[in-house]
Short mmCIF file of C-alpha atoms and ligand atoms in Angstrom, two decimals:
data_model
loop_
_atom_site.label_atom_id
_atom_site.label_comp_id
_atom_site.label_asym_id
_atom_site.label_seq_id
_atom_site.Cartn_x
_atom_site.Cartn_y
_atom_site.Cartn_z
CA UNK A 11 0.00 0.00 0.00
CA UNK A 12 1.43 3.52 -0.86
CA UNK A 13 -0.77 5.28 1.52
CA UNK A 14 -1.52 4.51 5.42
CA UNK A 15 -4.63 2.85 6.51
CA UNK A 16 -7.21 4.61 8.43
CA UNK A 17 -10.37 4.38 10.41
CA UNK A 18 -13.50 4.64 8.22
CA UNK A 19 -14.82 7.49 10.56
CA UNK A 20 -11.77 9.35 9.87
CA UNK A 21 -12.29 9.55 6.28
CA UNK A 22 -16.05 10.66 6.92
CA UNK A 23 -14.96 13.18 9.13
CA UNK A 24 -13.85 15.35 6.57
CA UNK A 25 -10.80 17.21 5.27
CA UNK A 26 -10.33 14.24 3.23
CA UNK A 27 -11.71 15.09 -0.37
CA UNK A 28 -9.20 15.05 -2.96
CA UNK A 29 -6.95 13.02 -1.24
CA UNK A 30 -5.49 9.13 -1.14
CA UNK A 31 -6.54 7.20 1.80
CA UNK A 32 -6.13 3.73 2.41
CA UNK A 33 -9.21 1.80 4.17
CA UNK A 34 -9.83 -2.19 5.39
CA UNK A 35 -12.52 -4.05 6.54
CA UNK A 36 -15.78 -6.30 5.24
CA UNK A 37 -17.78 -5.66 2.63
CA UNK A 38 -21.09 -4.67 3.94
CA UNK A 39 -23.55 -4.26 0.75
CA UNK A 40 -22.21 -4.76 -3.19
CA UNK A 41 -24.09 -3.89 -6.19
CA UNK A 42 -22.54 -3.77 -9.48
CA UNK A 43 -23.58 -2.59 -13.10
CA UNK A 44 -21.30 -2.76 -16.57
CA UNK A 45 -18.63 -1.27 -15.80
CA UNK A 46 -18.96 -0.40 -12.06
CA UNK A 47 -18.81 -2.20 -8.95
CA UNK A 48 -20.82 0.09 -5.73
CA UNK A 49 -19.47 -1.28 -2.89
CA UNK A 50 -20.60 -0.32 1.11
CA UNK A 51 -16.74 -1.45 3.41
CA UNK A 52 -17.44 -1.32 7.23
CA UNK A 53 -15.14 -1.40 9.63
CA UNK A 54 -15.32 -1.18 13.62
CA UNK A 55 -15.65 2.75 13.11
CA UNK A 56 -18.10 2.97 10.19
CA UNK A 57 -19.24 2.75 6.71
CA UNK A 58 -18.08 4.34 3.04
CA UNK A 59 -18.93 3.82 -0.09
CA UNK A 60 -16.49 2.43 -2.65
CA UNK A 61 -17.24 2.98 -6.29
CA UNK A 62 -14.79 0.64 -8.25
CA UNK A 63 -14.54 1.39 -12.19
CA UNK A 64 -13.21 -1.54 -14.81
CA UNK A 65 -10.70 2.08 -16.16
CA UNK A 66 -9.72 2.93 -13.13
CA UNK A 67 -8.49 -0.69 -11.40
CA UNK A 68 -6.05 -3.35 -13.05
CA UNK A 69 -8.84 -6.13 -14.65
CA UNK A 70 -7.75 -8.17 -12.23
CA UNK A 71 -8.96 -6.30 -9.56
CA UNK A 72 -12.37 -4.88 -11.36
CA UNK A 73 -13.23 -8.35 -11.69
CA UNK A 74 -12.77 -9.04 -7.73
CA UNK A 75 -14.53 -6.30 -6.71
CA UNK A 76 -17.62 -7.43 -8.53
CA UNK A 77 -17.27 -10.64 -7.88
CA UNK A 78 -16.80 -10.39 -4.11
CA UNK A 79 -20.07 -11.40 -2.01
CA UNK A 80 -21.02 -9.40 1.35
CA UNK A 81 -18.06 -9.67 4.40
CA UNK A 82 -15.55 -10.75 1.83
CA UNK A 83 -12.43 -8.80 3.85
CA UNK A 84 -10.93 -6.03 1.77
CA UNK A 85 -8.03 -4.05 1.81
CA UNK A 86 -8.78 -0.63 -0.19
CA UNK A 87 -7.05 2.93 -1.62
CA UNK A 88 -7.95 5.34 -3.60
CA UNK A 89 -9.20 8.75 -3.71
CA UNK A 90 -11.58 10.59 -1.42
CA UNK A 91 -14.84 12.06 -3.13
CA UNK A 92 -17.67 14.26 -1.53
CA UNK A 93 -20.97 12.82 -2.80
CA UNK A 94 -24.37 13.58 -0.66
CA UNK A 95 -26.06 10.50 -1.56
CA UNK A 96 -23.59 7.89 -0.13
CA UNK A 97 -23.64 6.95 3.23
CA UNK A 98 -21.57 9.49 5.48
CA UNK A 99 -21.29 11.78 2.39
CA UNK A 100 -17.78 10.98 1.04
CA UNK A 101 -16.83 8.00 -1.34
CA UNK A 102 -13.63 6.53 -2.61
CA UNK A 103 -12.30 5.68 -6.16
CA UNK A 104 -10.25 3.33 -5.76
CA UNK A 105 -6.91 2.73 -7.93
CA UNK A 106 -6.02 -0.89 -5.65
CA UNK A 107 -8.67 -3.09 -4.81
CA UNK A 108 -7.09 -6.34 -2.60
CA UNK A 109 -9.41 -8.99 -1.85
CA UNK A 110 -7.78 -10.65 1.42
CA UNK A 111 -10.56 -13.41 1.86
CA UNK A 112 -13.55 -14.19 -0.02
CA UNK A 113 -16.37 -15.15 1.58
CA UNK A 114 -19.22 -17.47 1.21
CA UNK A 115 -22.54 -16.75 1.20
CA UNK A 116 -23.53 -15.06 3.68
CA UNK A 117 -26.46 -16.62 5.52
CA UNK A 118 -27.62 -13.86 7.36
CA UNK A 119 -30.42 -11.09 4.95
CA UNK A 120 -32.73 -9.12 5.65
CA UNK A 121 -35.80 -10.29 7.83
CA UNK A 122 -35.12 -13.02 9.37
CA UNK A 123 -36.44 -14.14 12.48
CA UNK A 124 -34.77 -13.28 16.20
CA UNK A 125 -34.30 -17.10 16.96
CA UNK A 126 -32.32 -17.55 13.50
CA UNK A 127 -30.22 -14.66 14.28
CA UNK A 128 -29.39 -15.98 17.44
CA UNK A 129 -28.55 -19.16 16.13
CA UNK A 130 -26.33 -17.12 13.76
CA UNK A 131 -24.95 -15.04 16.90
CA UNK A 132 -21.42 -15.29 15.77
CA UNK A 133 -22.12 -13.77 12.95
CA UNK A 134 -24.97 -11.84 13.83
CA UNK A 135 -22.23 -9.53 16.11
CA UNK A 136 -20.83 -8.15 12.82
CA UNK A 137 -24.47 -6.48 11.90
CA UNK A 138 -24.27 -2.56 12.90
CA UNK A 139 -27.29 -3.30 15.45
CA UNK A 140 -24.93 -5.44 17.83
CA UNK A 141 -21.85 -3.11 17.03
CA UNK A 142 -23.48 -0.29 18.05
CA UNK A 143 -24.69 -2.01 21.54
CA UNK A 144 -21.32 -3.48 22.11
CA UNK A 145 -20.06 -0.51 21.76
CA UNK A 146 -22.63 1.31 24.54
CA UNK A 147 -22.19 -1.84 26.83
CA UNK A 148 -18.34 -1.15 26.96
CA UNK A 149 -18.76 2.71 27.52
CA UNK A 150 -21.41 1.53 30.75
CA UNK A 151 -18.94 -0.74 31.89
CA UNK A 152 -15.82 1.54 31.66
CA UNK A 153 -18.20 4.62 33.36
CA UNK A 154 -18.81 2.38 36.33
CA UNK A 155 -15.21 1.95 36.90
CA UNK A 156 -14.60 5.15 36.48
CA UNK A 157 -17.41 6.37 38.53
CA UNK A 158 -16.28 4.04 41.73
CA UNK A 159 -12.79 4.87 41.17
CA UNK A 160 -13.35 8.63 41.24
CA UNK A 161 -14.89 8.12 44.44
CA UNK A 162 -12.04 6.42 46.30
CA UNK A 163 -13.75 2.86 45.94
CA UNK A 164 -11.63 -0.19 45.01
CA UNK A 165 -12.47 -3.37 42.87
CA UNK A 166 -12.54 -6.38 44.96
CA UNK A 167 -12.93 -9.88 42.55
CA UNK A 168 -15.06 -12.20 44.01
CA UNK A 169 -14.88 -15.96 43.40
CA UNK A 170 -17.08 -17.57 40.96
CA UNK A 171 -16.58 -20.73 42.16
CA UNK A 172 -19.10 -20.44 46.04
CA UNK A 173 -20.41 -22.81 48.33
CA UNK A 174 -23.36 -21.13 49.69
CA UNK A 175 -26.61 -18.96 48.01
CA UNK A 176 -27.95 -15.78 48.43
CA UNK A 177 -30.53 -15.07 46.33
CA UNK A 178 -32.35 -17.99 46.81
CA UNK A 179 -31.52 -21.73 46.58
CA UNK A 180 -33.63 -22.43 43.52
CA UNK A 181 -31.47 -20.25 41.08
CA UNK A 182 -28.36 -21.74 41.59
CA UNK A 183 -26.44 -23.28 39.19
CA UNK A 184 -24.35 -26.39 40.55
CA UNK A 185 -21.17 -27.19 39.46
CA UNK A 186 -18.87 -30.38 40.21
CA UNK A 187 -16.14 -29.65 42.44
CA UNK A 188 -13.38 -32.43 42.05
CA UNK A 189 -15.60 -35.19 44.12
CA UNK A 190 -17.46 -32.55 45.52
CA UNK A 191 -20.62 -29.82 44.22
CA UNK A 192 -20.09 -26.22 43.96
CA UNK A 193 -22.39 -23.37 42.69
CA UNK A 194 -21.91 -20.94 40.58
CA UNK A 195 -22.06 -17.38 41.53
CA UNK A 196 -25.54 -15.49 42.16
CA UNK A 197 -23.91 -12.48 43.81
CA UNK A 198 -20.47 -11.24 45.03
CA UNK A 199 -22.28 -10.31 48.23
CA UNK A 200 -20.81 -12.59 51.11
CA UNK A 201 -17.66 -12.28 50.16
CA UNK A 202 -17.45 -8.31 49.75
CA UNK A 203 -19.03 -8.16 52.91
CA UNK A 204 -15.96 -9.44 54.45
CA UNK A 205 -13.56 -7.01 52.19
CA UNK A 206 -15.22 -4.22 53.75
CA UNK A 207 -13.57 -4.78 57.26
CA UNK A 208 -10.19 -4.01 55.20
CA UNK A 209 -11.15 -2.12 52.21
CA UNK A 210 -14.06 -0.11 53.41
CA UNK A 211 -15.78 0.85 49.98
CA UNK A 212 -15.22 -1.79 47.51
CA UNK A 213 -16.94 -2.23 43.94
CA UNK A 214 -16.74 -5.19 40.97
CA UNK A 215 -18.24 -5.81 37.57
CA UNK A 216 -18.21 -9.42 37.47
CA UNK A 217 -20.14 -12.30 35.84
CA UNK A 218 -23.37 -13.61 37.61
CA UNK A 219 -25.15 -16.91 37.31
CA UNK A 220 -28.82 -17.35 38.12
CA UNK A 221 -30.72 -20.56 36.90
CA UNK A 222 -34.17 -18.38 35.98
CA UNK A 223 -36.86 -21.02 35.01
CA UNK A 224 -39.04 -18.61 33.91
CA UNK A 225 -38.77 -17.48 30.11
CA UNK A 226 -38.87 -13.34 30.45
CA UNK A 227 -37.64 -10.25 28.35
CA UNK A 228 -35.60 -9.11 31.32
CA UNK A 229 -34.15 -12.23 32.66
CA UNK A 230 -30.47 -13.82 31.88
CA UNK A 231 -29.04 -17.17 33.11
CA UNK A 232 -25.15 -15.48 33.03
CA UNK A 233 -25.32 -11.80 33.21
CA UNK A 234 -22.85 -8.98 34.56
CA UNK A 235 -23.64 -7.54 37.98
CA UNK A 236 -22.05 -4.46 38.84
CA UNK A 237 -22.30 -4.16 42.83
CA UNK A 238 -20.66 -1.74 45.34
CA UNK A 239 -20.50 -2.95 49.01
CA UNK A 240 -19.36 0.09 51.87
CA UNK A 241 -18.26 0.12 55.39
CA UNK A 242 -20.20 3.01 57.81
CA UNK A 243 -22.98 3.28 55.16
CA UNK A 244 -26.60 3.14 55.50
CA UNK A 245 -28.94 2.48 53.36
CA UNK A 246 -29.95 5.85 52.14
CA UNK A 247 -26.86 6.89 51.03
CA UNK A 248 -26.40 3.67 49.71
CA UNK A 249 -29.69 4.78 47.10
CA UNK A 250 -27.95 7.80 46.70
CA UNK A 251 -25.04 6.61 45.39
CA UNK A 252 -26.92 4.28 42.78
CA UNK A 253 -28.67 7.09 41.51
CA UNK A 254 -25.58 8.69 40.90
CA UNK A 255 -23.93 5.73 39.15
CA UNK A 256 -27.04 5.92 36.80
CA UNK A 257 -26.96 9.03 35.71
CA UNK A 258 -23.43 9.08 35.49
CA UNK A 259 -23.28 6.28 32.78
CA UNK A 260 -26.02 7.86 30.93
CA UNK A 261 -23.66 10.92 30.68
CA UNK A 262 -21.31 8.91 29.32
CA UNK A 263 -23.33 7.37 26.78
CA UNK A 264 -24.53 10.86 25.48
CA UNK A 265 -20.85 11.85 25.46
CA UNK A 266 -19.39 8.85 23.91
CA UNK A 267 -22.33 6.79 21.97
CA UNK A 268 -24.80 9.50 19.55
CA UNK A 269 -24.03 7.44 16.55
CA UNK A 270 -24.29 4.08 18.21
CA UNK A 271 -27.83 5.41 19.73
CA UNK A 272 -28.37 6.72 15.87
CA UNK A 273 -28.08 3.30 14.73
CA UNK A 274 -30.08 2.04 17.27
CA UNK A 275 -32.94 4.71 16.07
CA UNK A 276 -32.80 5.66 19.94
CA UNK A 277 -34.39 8.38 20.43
CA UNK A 278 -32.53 10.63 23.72
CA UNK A 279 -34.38 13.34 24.67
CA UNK A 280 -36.11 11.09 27.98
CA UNK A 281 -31.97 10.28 28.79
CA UNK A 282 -30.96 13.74 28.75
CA UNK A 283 -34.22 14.73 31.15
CA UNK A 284 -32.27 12.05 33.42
CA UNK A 285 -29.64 14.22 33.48
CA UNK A 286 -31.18 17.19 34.88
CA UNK A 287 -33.98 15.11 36.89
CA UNK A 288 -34.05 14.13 40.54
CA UNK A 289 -35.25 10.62 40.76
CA UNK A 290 -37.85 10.18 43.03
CA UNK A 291 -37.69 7.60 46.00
CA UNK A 292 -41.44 6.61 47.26
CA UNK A 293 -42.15 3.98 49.84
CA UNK A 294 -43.24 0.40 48.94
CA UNK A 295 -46.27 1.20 50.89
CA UNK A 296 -46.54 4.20 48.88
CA UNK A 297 -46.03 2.78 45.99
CA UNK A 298 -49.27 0.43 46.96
CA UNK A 299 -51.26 3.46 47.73
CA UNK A 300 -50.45 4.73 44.13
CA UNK A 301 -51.62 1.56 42.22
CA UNK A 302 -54.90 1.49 44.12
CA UNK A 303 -55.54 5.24 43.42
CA UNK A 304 -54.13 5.89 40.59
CA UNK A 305 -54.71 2.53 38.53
CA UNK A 306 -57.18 0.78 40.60
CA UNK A 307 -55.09 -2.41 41.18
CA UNK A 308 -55.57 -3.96 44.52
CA UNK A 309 -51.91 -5.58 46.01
CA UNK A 310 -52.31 -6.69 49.03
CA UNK A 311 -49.75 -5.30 51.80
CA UNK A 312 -46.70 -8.27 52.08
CA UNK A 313 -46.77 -8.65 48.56
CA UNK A 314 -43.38 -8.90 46.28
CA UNK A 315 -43.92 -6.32 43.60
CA UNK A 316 -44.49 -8.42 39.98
CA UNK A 317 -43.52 -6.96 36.59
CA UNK A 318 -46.83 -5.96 35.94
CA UNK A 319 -47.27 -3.65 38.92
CA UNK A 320 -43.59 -2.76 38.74
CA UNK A 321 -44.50 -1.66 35.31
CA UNK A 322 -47.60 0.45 36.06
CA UNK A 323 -45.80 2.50 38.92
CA UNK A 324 -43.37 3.47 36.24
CA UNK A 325 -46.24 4.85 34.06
CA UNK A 326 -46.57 7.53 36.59
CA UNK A 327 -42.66 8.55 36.19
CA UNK A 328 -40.13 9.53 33.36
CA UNK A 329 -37.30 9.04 35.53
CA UNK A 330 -35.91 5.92 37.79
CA UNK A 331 -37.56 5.57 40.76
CA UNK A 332 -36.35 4.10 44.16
CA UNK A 333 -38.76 2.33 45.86
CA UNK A 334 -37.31 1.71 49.43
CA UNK A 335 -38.81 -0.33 52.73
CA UNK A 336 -40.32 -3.35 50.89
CA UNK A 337 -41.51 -6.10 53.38
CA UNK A 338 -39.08 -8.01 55.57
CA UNK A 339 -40.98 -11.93 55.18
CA UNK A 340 -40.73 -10.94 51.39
CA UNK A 341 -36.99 -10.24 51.30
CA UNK A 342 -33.60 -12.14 51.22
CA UNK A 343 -32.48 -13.23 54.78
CA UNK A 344 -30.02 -10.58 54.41
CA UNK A 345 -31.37 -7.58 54.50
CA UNK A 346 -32.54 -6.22 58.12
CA UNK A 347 -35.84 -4.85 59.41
CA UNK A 348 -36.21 -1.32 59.84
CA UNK A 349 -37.83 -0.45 63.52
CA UNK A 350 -38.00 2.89 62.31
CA UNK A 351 -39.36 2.93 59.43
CA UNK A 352 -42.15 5.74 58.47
CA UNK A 353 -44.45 2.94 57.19
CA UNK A 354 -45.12 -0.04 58.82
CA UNK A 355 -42.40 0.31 61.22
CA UNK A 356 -40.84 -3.28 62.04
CA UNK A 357 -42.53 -4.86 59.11
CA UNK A 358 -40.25 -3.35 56.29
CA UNK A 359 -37.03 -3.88 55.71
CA UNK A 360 -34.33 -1.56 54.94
CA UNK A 361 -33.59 -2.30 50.90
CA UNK A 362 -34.47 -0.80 48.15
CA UNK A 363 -35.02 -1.42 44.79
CA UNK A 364 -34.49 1.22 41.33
CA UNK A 365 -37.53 1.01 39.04
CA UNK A 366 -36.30 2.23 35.16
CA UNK A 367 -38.92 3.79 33.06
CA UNK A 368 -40.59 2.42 30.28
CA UNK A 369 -41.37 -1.05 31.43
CA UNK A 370 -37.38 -1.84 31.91
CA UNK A 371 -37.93 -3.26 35.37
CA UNK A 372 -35.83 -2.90 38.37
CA UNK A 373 -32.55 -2.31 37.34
CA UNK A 374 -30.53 -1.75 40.91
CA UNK A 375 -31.44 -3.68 44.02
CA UNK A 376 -29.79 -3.32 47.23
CA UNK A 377 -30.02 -3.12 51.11
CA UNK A 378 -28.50 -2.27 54.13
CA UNK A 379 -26.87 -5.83 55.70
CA UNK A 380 -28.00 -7.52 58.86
CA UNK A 381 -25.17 -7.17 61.85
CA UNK A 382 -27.60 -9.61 63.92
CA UNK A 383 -26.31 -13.22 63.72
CA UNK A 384 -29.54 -14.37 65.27
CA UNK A 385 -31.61 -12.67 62.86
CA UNK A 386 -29.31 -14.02 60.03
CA UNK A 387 -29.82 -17.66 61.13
CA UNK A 388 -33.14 -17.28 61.51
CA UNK A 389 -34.04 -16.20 58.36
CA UNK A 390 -31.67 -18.54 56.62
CA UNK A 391 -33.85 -21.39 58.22
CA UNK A 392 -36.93 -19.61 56.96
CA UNK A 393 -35.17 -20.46 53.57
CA UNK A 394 -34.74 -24.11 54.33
CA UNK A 395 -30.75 -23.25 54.65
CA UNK A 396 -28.24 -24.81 57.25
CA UNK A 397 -27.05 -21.47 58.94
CA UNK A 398 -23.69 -23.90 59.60
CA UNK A 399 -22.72 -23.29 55.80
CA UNK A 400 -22.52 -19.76 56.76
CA UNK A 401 -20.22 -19.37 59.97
CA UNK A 402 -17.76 -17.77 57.92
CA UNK A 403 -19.90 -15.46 56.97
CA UNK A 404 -21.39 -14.90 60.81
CA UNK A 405 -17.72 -14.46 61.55
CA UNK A 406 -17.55 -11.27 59.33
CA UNK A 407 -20.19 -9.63 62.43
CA UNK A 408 -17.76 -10.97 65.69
CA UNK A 409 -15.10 -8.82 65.18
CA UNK A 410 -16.11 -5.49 64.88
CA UNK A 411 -19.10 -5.70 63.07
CA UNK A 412 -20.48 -1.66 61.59
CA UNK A 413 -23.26 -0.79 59.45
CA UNK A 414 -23.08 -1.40 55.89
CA UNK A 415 -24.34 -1.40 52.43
CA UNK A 416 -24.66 -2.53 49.23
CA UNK A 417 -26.40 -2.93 45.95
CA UNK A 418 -26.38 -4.26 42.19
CA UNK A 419 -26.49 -3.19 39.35
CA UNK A 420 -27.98 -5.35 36.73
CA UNK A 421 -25.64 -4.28 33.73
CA UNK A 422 -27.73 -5.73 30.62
CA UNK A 423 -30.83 -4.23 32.13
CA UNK A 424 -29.37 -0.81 31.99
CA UNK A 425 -28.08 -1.60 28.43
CA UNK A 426 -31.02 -2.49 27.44
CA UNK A 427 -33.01 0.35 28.82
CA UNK A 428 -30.55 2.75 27.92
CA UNK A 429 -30.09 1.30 24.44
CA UNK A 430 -34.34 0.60 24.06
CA UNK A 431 -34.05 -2.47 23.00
CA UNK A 432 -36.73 -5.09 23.20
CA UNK A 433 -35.19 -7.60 24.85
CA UNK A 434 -32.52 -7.89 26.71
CA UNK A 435 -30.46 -11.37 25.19
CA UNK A 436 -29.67 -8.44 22.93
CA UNK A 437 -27.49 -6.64 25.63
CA UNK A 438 -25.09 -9.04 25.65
CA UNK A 439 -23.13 -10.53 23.30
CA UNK A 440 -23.62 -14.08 23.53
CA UNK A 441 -27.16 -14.72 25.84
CA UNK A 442 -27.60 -17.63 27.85
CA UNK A 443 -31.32 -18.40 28.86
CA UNK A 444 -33.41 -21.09 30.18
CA UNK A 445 -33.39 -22.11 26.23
CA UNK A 446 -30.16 -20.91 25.17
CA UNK A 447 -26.53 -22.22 25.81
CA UNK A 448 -24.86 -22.00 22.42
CA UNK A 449 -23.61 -20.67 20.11
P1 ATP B 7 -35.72 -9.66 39.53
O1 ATP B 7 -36.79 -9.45 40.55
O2 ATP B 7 -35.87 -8.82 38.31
O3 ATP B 7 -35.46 -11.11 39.25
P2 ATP B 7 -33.77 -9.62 41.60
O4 ATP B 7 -34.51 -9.02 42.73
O5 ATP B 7 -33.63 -11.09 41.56
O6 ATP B 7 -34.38 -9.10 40.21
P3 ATP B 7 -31.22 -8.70 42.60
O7 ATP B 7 -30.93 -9.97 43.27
O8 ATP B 7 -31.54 -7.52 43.41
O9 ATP B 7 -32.35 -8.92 41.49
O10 ATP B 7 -30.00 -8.39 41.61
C1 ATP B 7 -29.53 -7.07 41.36
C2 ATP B 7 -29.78 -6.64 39.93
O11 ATP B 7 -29.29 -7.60 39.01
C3 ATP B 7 -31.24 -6.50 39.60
O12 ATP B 7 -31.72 -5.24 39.99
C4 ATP B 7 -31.24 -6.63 38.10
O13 ATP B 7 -30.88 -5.38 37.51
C5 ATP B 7 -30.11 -7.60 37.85
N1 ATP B 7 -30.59 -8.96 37.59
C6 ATP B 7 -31.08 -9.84 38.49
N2 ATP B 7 -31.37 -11.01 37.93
C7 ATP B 7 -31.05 -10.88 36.62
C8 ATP B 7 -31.10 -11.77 35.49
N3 ATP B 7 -31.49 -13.01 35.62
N4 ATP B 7 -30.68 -11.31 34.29
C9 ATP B 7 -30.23 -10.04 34.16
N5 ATP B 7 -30.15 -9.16 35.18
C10 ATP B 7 -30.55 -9.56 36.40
MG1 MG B 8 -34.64 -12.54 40.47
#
């Protein structure tokens, strides 16, 4: 090549026209007439429009360039043209046309069906719709380490590999262990509430595993959990502080991602509001009061909240919403009763939950922890558990147990909501699901 390669986006960024530039990647649409070959070349940044002529390439060449089928890899130069109808407004002529792997044909057109493209994941992350969310999910993930690290938190890894549950015995995937059985992890919780006797405020991004039996738009069987455990905190700062982290990935979206959110045909006037916005926080009891007025739905008091009323509370907001104070027999064993609660004072537990708009579903969850080891057991034999599993985790209260708290962040549900996508296997880029374990 007599000129350098660059990034597609480069070239469509202008000051180009007139000029030689060099450009590789697939091809993404060919069409070809007589003596012209129209090709579309994407690469990770973009897409341009290549016009090959038969005068203006060795025959050789001409004759590849039509003959090449879609993601045949390419390596291109030639010279930059303005033109308003291609894609991104510039196109290039090119004078060396090098074919570096033809492809077959591609199986993946236009409308085909979710499960086929699913099926056809590996090839399915090529298509602009994935690249564009890939892209988004690694701007979330890189704003929550940012966002923890700015505040003097530091990232604690968990092990995968745990004995115990915590979210409930029925989600949990086993694992063989040498002669033994293991599960896989449901939450980092245990164990970063024994790193906060050294580290204080600790946070992780780290894979989760959750056997869900039910088939839902919002559930995963591996997903990412971002969670952030801290020493002397209580649970409304702990809300506080997830509010935060939301709004401080959706700036970072906005900053980083308006072509990827282009692509996506997401519209982002509701995600800058979220900017600007302070998201409310309403009682579970509250939240009760404002289904039976407002929608005329009846839950009675002790109740888990179900998508469906999770969804019609958020038809009342345009913002997250923390709903805080849910009731202790409906919670985790974890999470500690609140004697002082405004409603139902010794019923409720103090935990919380974030609500995203738009039917997304709760996409934070977390609680203050239980210091009382008698409490602890006693819940963990409401569950049917053995507290003897757990004495290393009772330990973590005998020597010099304080208040703290945590919560998680469900990362694909944020990606999805954030991204508006319909479901959310498409948040990440290979979904496991009650159905789903390949490709
Ligand atoms: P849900 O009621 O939706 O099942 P949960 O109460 O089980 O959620 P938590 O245990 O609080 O969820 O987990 C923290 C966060 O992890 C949730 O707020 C959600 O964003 C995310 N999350 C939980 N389960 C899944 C899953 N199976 N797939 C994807 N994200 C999940
Ligand atoms: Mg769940």
């Amino acid at each position: 090549m007599d000129c350098g390669i660059i990034p597609i986006r480069e070239v469509l960024g202008g000051g180009y026209a007139g000029k030689k530039v060099g450009v590789r990647g697939w091809i993404y649409r060919t069409r070809s007439s007589g003596s012209k070959a129209f090709l579309v070349v994407r690469d990770s940044s973009g897409i341009i429009q290549v016009t090959a002529s038969r005068d203006e390439l060795p025959e050789r060449e001409f004759d590849d360039a039509k003959k090449a089928l879609i993601e045949t890899s390419v390596v291109v130069s030639g010279k930059v043209f303005e033109d308003k109808r291609a894609p991104g407004g510039y196109e290039i002529h090119p004078d060396k046309f090098g074919v570096v792997s033809f492809a077959d044909v591609f199986p993946i057109t236009k409308d085909q069906s979710e499960e086929f493209l699913r099926d056809n994941r590996h090839l399915w992350i090529r298509s602009r719709y994935m690249t564009a969310i890939m892209k988004i999910r690694s701007t979330v993930t890189g704003a929550i380490h940012e966002f923890f690290r700015e505040r003097g938190y530091c990232e604690f890894t968990p092990p995968i590999l745990q004995p115990n549950q915590c979210e409930g015995g029925s989600t949990l995937f086993e694992v063989k262990y040498y002669g033994e059985k293991t599960y896989l992890s449901q939450t980092w919780q245990l164990y970063a509430e024994a790193a906060i006797f050294s580290l204080e405020k600790i946070y992780d991004v780290s894979p989760t595993f959750r056997a869900e039996k039910s088939k839902t738009s919002r559930h995963l069987s591996e997903f990412w959990m971002a969670e952030m455990e801290a020493a002397w905190m209580e649970i409304d700062e702990c809300s506080e502080v997830a509010k935060d982290e939301i709004k401080f990935i959706i700036r970072k979206v906005l900053e980083n991602n308006r072509d990827d959110l282009e692509v996506l045909g997401r519209e982002t006037a509701d995600l800058e509001h979220c900017l600007n916005a302070s998201f409310p926080t309403i009682t579970y009891t509250d939240a009760l009061k404002l289904l039976k007025e407002k929608d005329g739905m009846d839950v009675p008091w002790g109740k888990d909240l179900r998508t469906i009323e999770e969804e019609t509370i958020m038809n009342h907001f345009d913002t997250p919403v923390v709903v805080t104070h849910y009731p202790k027999e409906a919670m985790a064993f974890y999470k500690p009763v609140d004697p002082a609660a405004k409603d139902a004072p010794g019923q409720v537990a103090k935990c919380f939950d974030m609500l995203a708009p738009k039917g997304y579903g709760e996409i934070v969850g977390g609680s203050q922890r239980d210091t009382d080891v008698e409490e602890l057991k006693k819940y963990l034999e409401r569950d049917g558990e053995d507290p003897a599993n757990y004495k290393f985790y009772f330990d973590t209260r005998r020597y010099g147990s304080v208040p703290h708290s945590g919560y998680g962040l469900g990362v694909e549900r944020v990606i999805a909501w954030i991204c508006g996508l319909e479901n959310i296997k498409d948040a990440i880029p290979f979904p496991r699901t009650l159905a789903r374990c390949s490709p």
